[in-house]
Structures are given as structure tokens and as C-alpha cells.
Amino acid sequence: MNIGELSGKYAVRELTEEDADIIYELCAGNPMYYEFCPPFVTRESVLDDMTALPPGRTFEDKFYVGFFRENRLAAVMDVVFNYPDSHTAYIGFFMMSRAEQGKGTGTEIVNESFHFIRNQGYRFVRLAYAKGNPQSEAFWKKNGFAKTGAEVDKGDYIAVVMQRSLAE
């Protein structure tokens, strides 16, 4: 799978440990997210997220990628294929640079990425947001996601599960 094809407008590549500082800077610029999904980001939590896997998945299924515009990190996406089933891709994390927010960039990245995911044979995209976070809820609803009715207690917050069909 050529993950660089997630976007035709942004340079996309897998992020590595060497990118932890730029990922941290992007995340730290979004304090509202961490009000609802604590604790606040650290360099160590970035590194942990890069290697976190859902049950039954391997690193062959996971891509922790950055979307770059003019060599600047515009967005981070963690996508796990074949989770929770073989028809679904799971977005474990998606965050935009503060400078890119409110311009339609997030929606553009999501739509391009989902086009690629659909072309890989997946029928659904699933994710979860921290209950009570109005910014996350509004973004994902605007981008065609609906609540599944499932909620998961994560200890520090409640994760609300959403899903979007990729059918044309």
C-alpha cells in the first residue's frame, strides 16, 4: 500500500520517532482537545501513540502519517486498516495544525484520504471522539460521520464511536 497516495495536494509520509518534536508542537497548539481527552500531550505520549495498536492488529495494519504543506506539518493521522473488521479502517487520531484550522484543510485531507481508503476496498471508516468536545463532534459530523450508539469508558474520558460509509 502506497500511503503517500492518501493525498494528491499534500506530501504524505509515515512519521517516525525523529518527527516527535514537530508532532508535539502541532498537538500542543490544540489545548482544547486535551481538555476533553487528558492528559495534555508530551513528547513521550506522542511516541506511545505512534506504537499503540488496537487488539488483534499489527504494525502492518497501522500507519501514523503526516500531511505536509511546504515542508510544514499540516496534519497528523493515525489509521489502522482492518479494524474492527476487514471492511473498516479506523482513525485512531487526527489533528490539524492550528494554523490550518478553519480553512477547510481538515475536510480536504479527510475526503482525499477516504477516497484512497475506499479504493483499497474498505467500505467504512470508524473513529471515536472524547464526549463533550464540541469541536471534534462538529468536525466529524460535518464530514459525514454518525454516532453508532457505542460509548467506551477510557478512564479519563468517554469515547463516542462514530462511523461513515464510503459508498459512493
Coordinates of N, CA and C in Angstrom, one line a residue:
M1 N 0.8 -1.2 0.0 CA 0.0 0.0 0.0 C 0.9 1.2 0.0
N2 N 0.7 2.1 -0.9 CA 1.4 3.4 -1.0 C 0.7 4.5 -0.3
I3 N 1.1 4.6 1.0 CA 0.4 5.6 1.9 C 0.5 7.0 1.4
G4 N 1.5 7.3 0.6 CA 1.7 8.6 0.0 C 0.5 9.1 -0.8
E5 N -0.3 8.1 -1.3 CA -1.5 8.4 -2.1 C -2.7 8.8 -1.3
L6 N -2.5 8.9 0.0 CA -3.6 9.5 0.9 C -4.0 10.9 0.4
S7 N -3.1 11.6 -0.2 CA -3.4 12.9 -0.7 C -2.7 13.3 -2.0
G8 N -3.4 14.0 -2.8 CA -2.8 14.5 -4.0 C -2.3 15.9 -3.8
K9 N -2.7 16.6 -2.8 CA -2.4 18.0 -2.6 C -1.3 18.2 -1.5
Y10 N -1.1 17.2 -0.7 CA -0.2 17.3 0.4 C 0.9 16.2 0.3
A11 N 2.1 16.5 0.7 CA 3.1 15.4 0.8 C 2.8 14.6 2.0
V12 N 2.6 13.3 1.8 CA 2.3 12.4 2.9 C 3.4 11.4 3.1
R13 N 3.8 11.2 4.4 CA 4.7 10.2 4.7 C 4.5 9.7 6.1
E14 N 5.0 8.5 6.3 CA 4.9 7.9 7.7 C 5.8 8.7 8.6
L15 N 5.3 9.0 9.8 CA 6.1 9.7 10.8 C 6.9 8.7 11.6
T16 N 8.0 9.2 12.1 CA 8.9 8.3 12.8 C 9.3 9.0 14.2
E17 N 10.0 8.3 15.0 CA 10.5 8.9 16.2 C 11.2 10.2 16.0
E18 N 11.9 10.4 14.9 CA 12.6 11.7 14.7 C 11.6 12.8 14.5
D19 N 10.4 12.5 14.2 CA 9.4 13.6 14.0 C 8.6 14.0 15.3
A20 N 9.0 13.3 16.4 CA 8.2 13.5 17.6 C 8.1 15.0 18.0
D21 N 9.2 15.8 17.8 CA 9.1 17.2 18.2 C 8.1 18.0 17.4
I22 N 8.1 17.8 16.1 CA 7.1 18.5 15.3 C 5.7 18.1 15.5
I23 N 5.5 16.8 15.8 CA 4.2 16.3 16.2 C 3.7 16.9 17.5
Y24 N 4.6 16.9 18.5 CA 4.3 17.5 19.8 C 3.9 19.0 19.6
E25 N 4.7 19.8 18.8 CA 4.3 21.2 18.6 C 2.9 21.3 18.0
L26 N 2.6 20.5 17.0 CA 1.3 20.6 16.4 C 0.2 20.3 17.4
C27 N 0.4 19.2 18.2 CA -0.6 18.8 19.2 C -0.7 19.8 20.3
A28 N 0.4 20.3 20.8 CA 0.4 21.3 21.9 C -0.4 22.6 21.5
G29 N -0.4 22.9 20.2 CA -1.2 24.0 19.7 C -2.7 23.8 19.7
N30 N -3.2 22.7 20.2 CA -4.6 22.4 20.3 C -5.0 22.0 21.7
P31 N -4.9 23.0 22.6 CA -5.2 22.6 24.0 C -6.6 22.2 24.3
M32 N -7.6 22.6 23.5 CA -9.0 22.2 23.8 C -9.2 20.7 23.7
Y33 N -8.5 20.1 22.7 CA -8.5 18.6 22.6 C -8.2 17.9 23.9
Y34 N -7.2 18.4 24.6 CA -6.7 17.7 25.8 C -7.5 18.1 27.0
E35 N -8.4 19.1 26.9 CA -9.3 19.4 28.0 C -10.3 18.3 28.1
F36 N -10.7 17.7 26.9 CA -11.7 16.6 26.9 C -11.0 15.2 26.8
C37 N -9.8 15.2 26.4 CA -9.1 13.9 26.3 C -7.7 14.0 26.9
P38 N -7.7 14.0 28.3 CA -6.5 14.2 29.0 C -5.7 12.9 29.0
P39 N -4.4 13.0 29.4 CA -3.7 14.2 29.9 C -3.1 15.0 28.7
F40 N -2.6 16.2 29.0 CA -2.0 17.0 27.9 C -0.8 16.3 27.3
V41 N -0.7 16.6 26.0 CA 0.4 15.9 25.2 C 1.8 16.1 25.8
T42 N 2.6 15.1 25.6 CA 4.0 15.2 25.9 C 4.8 14.5 24.8
R43 N 6.1 14.7 24.7 CA 6.8 14.0 23.7 C 6.7 12.5 23.9
E44 N 6.7 12.1 25.1 CA 6.5 10.6 25.4 C 5.2 10.1 25.0
S45 N 4.1 10.9 25.2 CA 2.8 10.4 24.8 C 2.7 10.3 23.2
V46 N 3.4 11.2 22.6 CA 3.5 11.1 21.1 C 4.1 9.8 20.7
L47 N 5.2 9.5 21.3 CA 5.9 8.2 21.0 C 5.0 7.0 21.3
D48 N 4.3 7.1 22.4 CA 3.4 6.0 22.8 C 2.3 5.8 21.7
D49 N 1.7 7.0 21.3 CA 0.6 6.9 20.3 C 1.1 6.3 19.0
M50 N 2.4 6.6 18.6 CA 2.9 6.1 17.4 C 3.0 4.6 17.4
T51 N 3.0 3.9 18.5 CA 3.2 2.5 18.6 C 2.0 1.8 19.2
A52 N 0.9 2.5 19.5 CA -0.3 1.9 20.1 C -1.1 1.2 19.0
L53 N -1.5 0.0 19.4 CA -2.3 -0.8 18.5 C -3.5 -1.3 19.1
P54 N -4.6 -1.4 18.4 CA -5.8 -2.0 18.9 C -5.7 -3.5 19.0
P55 N -6.5 -4.2 19.7 CA -6.4 -5.6 19.9 C -6.5 -6.3 18.5
G56 N -5.6 -7.3 18.3 CA -5.6 -8.1 17.2 C -4.9 -7.5 15.9
R57 N -4.4 -6.3 16.0 CA -3.8 -5.7 14.9 C -2.2 -5.7 15.1
T58 N -1.5 -5.5 13.9 CA -0.1 -5.5 13.9 C 0.4 -4.2 13.3
F59 N 1.7 -4.0 13.3 CA 2.2 -2.7 12.7 C 2.1 -2.7 11.2
E60 N 1.8 -3.9 10.6 CA 1.5 -3.9 9.2 C 0.2 -3.2 8.8
D61 N -0.7 -3.2 9.8 CA -2.1 -2.6 9.7 C -2.1 -1.1 10.0
K62 N -1.1 -0.6 10.7 CA -1.1 0.8 11.2 C -0.2 1.7 10.4
F63 N -0.7 2.9 10.2 CA 0.1 4.0 9.5 C -0.1 5.3 10.3
Y64 N 1.0 5.8 10.9 CA 0.9 7.0 11.6 C 1.6 8.1 10.7
V65 N 0.8 8.9 10.0 CA 1.3 9.7 8.9 C 1.1 11.2 9.1
G66 N 2.0 11.9 8.4 CA 1.9 13.4 8.4 C 1.6 13.9 7.1
F67 N 0.8 14.9 7.0 CA 0.4 15.6 5.8 C 1.2 17.0 5.8
F68 N 2.1 17.2 4.8 CA 2.9 18.3 4.8 C 2.6 19.3 3.7
R69 N 2.6 20.6 4.0 CA 2.4 21.6 3.0 C 3.7 22.5 3.1
E70 N 4.4 22.6 2.0 CA 5.7 23.4 2.0 C 6.6 23.0 3.2
N71 N 6.8 21.7 3.3 CA 7.6 21.1 4.4 C 7.2 21.4 5.8
R72 N 6.0 21.9 6.0 CA 5.4 22.1 7.3 C 4.3 21.1 7.6
L73 N 4.4 20.6 8.8 CA 3.3 19.6 9.2 C 2.0 20.2 9.3
A74 N 1.0 19.9 8.5 CA -0.3 20.4 8.5 C -1.3 19.6 9.3
A75 N -1.0 18.3 9.3 CA -2.0 17.3 10.0 C -1.3 16.0 10.3
V76 N -1.8 15.4 11.3 CA -1.3 14.0 11.7 C -2.5 13.1 11.7
M77 N -2.4 11.9 11.1 CA -3.4 10.9 11.1 C -2.9 9.6 11.4
D78 N -3.5 8.9 12.4 CA -3.2 7.5 12.7 C -4.3 6.7 12.2
V79 N -4.0 5.8 11.2 CA -5.1 5.0 10.6 C -4.7 3.5 10.7
V80 N -5.6 2.7 11.2 CA -5.4 1.3 11.3 C -6.4 0.6 10.4
F81 N -5.9 -0.2 9.4 CA -6.7 -0.9 8.5 C -7.1 -2.2 9.1
N82 N -8.3 -2.7 8.6 CA -8.9 -4.0 9.0 C -9.3 -4.0 10.5
Y83 N -9.7 -2.8 11.0 CA -10.2 -2.7 12.4 C -11.4 -1.9 12.5
P84 N -12.5 -2.3 13.1 CA -12.6 -3.5 13.9 C -12.9 -4.8 13.1
D85 N -13.0 -4.6 11.7 CA -13.3 -5.8 10.9 C -12.6 -5.5 9.5
S86 N -12.6 -6.5 8.6 CA -11.9 -6.4 7.4 C -12.5 -5.4 6.4
H87 N -13.6 -4.8 6.7 CA -14.3 -3.8 5.8 C -14.1 -2.4 6.3
T88 N -13.3 -2.3 7.4 CA -13.3 -1.0 8.1 C -11.9 -0.5 8.3
A89 N -11.6 0.8 8.1 CA -10.4 1.4 8.5 C -10.7 2.3 9.7
Y90 N -9.8 2.3 10.7 CA -10.1 3.1 12.0 C -9.1 4.2 12.1
I91 N -9.7 5.4 12.3 CA -8.9 6.6 12.5 C -8.7 6.7 14.0
G92 N -7.5 6.4 14.5 CA -7.2 6.4 15.9 C -6.9 7.8 16.4
F93 N -6.5 8.7 15.5 CA -6.1 10.1 15.9 C -6.0 10.9 14.6
F94 N -6.6 12.1 14.7 CA -6.5 13.1 13.6 C -6.4 14.4 14.2
M95 N -5.4 15.2 13.8 CA -5.3 16.5 14.4 C -4.6 17.4 13.3
M96 N -5.2 18.6 13.3 CA -4.7 19.7 12.3 C -3.8 20.7 13.1
S97 N -2.9 21.2 12.3 CA -2.1 22.4 12.8 C -3.1 23.5 13.1
R98 N -2.9 24.2 14.2 CA -3.8 25.3 14.5 C -3.8 26.3 13.3
A99 N -2.7 26.5 12.6 CA -2.6 27.5 11.5 C -3.5 27.1 10.3
E100 N -3.8 25.8 10.2 CA -4.5 25.2 9.1 C -6.0 25.1 9.4
Q101 N -6.4 25.4 10.6 CA -7.8 25.2 11.0 C -8.7 26.3 10.5
G102 N -10.0 25.9 10.2 CA -10.9 26.9 9.8 C -10.8 27.3 8.3
K103 N -10.0 26.6 7.6 CA -9.8 26.9 6.1 C -10.3 25.8 5.2
G104 N -10.9 24.8 5.8 CA -11.4 23.6 5.0 C -10.3 22.6 4.8
T105 N -9.1 22.8 5.3 CA -8.0 21.9 5.1 C -8.3 20.5 5.7
G106 N -8.8 20.5 6.9 CA -9.1 19.2 7.5 C -10.1 18.4 6.7
T107 N -11.1 19.0 6.2 CA -12.1 18.3 5.4 C -11.5 17.8 4.1
E108 N -10.7 18.7 3.5 CA -10.0 18.3 2.3 C -9.1 17.1 2.5
I109 N -8.3 17.0 3.6 CA -7.5 15.9 3.9 C -8.3 14.7 4.1
V110 N -9.4 14.8 4.9 CA -10.2 13.7 5.2 C -10.8 13.1 3.9
N111 N -11.4 13.9 3.1 CA -12.0 13.5 1.8 C -11.0 12.8 0.9
E112 N -9.8 13.4 0.7 CA -8.8 12.7 -0.1 C -8.4 11.4 0.5
S113 N -8.2 11.3 1.8 CA -7.8 10.1 2.4 C -8.8 9.0 2.3
F114 N -10.1 9.4 2.5 CA -11.1 8.4 2.4 C -11.4 7.9 1.0
H115 N -11.1 8.7 0.0 CA -11.1 8.3 -1.4 C -10.1 7.2 -1.6
F116 N -8.9 7.4 -1.1 CA -7.8 6.4 -1.1 C -8.2 5.1 -0.4
I117 N -8.7 5.3 0.8 CA -9.1 4.1 1.6 C -10.2 3.3 0.9
R118 N -11.2 4.0 0.3 CA -12.3 3.3 -0.4 C -11.7 2.5 -1.6
N119 N -10.7 3.1 -2.3 CA -10.1 2.5 -3.4 C -9.2 1.3 -3.0
Q120 N -8.9 1.2 -1.7 CA -8.2 0.0 -1.2 C -9.2 -1.2 -0.9
G121 N -10.5 -0.9 -1.0 CA -11.5 -1.9 -0.8 C -12.3 -1.8 0.5
Y122 N -12.0 -0.8 1.3 CA -12.7 -0.6 2.6 C -14.1 0.1 2.3
R123 N -15.0 -0.3 3.1 CA -16.4 0.2 3.0 C -16.8 1.2 4.1
F124 N -16.0 1.2 5.2 CA -16.4 2.1 6.3 C -15.1 2.7 6.9
V125 N -15.3 3.8 7.5 CA -14.3 4.4 8.4 C -14.9 4.6 9.7
R126 N -14.2 4.3 10.8 CA -14.7 4.4 12.1 C -13.7 5.2 12.9
L127 N -14.2 5.9 14.0 CA -13.3 6.6 14.9 C -14.1 6.9 16.2
A128 N -13.5 7.5 17.1 CA -14.1 7.9 18.3 C -13.6 9.3 18.7
Y129 N -14.5 10.1 19.3 CA -14.0 11.4 19.9 C -14.4 11.4 21.4
A130 N -13.8 12.3 22.1 CA -14.0 12.5 23.5 C -15.3 13.2 23.7
K131 N -16.2 12.5 24.4 CA -17.6 13.0 24.7 C -17.5 14.4 25.3
G132 N -18.3 15.3 24.8 CA -18.3 16.6 25.3 C -17.5 17.6 24.5
N133 N -16.6 17.1 23.6 CA -15.7 18.0 22.9 C -16.5 18.5 21.7
P134 N -17.0 19.8 21.7 CA -17.9 20.3 20.6 C -17.1 20.4 19.3
Q135 N -15.9 20.8 19.4 CA -15.1 21.0 18.1 C -14.9 19.6 17.4
S136 N -14.5 18.6 18.1 CA -14.4 17.3 17.4 C -15.7 16.7 16.9
E137 N -16.7 16.8 17.7 CA -18.0 16.3 17.3 C -18.5 17.0 16.1
A138 N -18.4 18.3 16.0 CA -18.9 19.1 14.9 C -18.1 18.8 13.6
F139 N -16.8 18.7 13.8 CA -15.9 18.4 12.6 C -16.3 17.0 12.0
W140 N -16.5 16.0 12.8 CA -16.7 14.7 12.3 C -18.2 14.6 11.7
K141 N -19.1 15.2 12.4 CA -20.5 15.2 11.8 C -20.5 15.9 10.5
K142 N -19.8 17.1 10.4 CA -19.7 17.8 9.1 C -19.1 16.9 8.0
N143 N -18.3 16.0 8.4 CA -17.6 15.1 7.4 C -18.3 13.8 7.2
G144 N -19.5 13.7 7.6 CA -20.4 12.6 7.2 C -20.4 11.4 8.2
F145 N -19.9 11.6 9.4 CA -19.9 10.6 10.4 C -21.2 10.7 11.3
A146 N -21.6 9.5 11.7 CA -22.8 9.4 12.6 C -22.4 8.6 13.8
K147 N -23.0 8.9 14.9 CA -22.7 8.1 16.1 C -23.3 6.7 15.9
T148 N -22.6 5.7 16.4 CA -23.0 4.3 16.3 C -23.9 3.9 17.5
G149 N -23.9 4.8 18.6 CA -24.6 4.4 19.8 C -23.6 3.8 20.8
A150 N -22.4 3.4 20.4 CA -21.5 2.8 21.3 C -20.6 3.9 22.0
E151 N -20.4 3.8 23.3 CA -19.5 4.6 24.0 C -18.6 3.7 24.8
V152 N -17.3 4.2 24.9 CA -16.3 3.4 25.6 C -15.7 4.2 26.8
D153 N -15.7 3.7 28.0 CA -15.1 4.4 29.1 C -13.6 4.2 29.0
K154 N -12.9 5.3 28.8 CA -11.4 5.2 28.7 C -10.7 5.6 30.0
G155 N -11.5 5.8 31.0 CA -10.9 6.2 32.3 C -11.0 7.6 32.5
D156 N -10.2 8.4 31.7 CA -10.2 9.9 31.8 C -11.3 10.5 31.0
Y157 N -11.9 9.8 30.1 CA -13.0 10.4 29.3 C -13.8 9.2 28.7
I158 N -14.9 9.6 28.1 CA -15.8 8.6 27.4 C -15.6 8.8 25.9
A159 N -15.3 7.8 25.2 CA -15.1 7.8 23.8 C -16.4 7.5 23.1
V160 N -16.9 8.4 22.2 CA -18.1 8.2 21.5 C -17.7 7.7 20.1
V161 N -18.2 6.5 19.7 CA -17.8 5.9 18.5 C -18.7 6.4 17.3
M162 N -18.1 6.7 16.2 CA -18.8 7.2 15.0 C -18.3 6.4 13.8
Q163 N -19.1 6.4 12.8 CA -18.8 5.7 11.6 C -19.3 6.4 10.4
R164 N -18.6 6.2 9.3 CA -19.0 6.8 8.0 C -18.9 5.7 6.9
S165 N -19.9 5.6 6.1 CA -19.9 4.7 5.0 C -19.1 5.4 3.8
L166 N -18.3 4.6 3.1 CA -17.5 5.1 2.0 C -18.2 4.8 0.7
A167 N -19.4 4.3 0.7 CA -20.2 4.1 -0.5 C -20.4 5.4 -1.3
E168 N -20.3 5.3 -2.6 CA -20.5 6.5 -3.4 C -21.9 6.7 -3.6

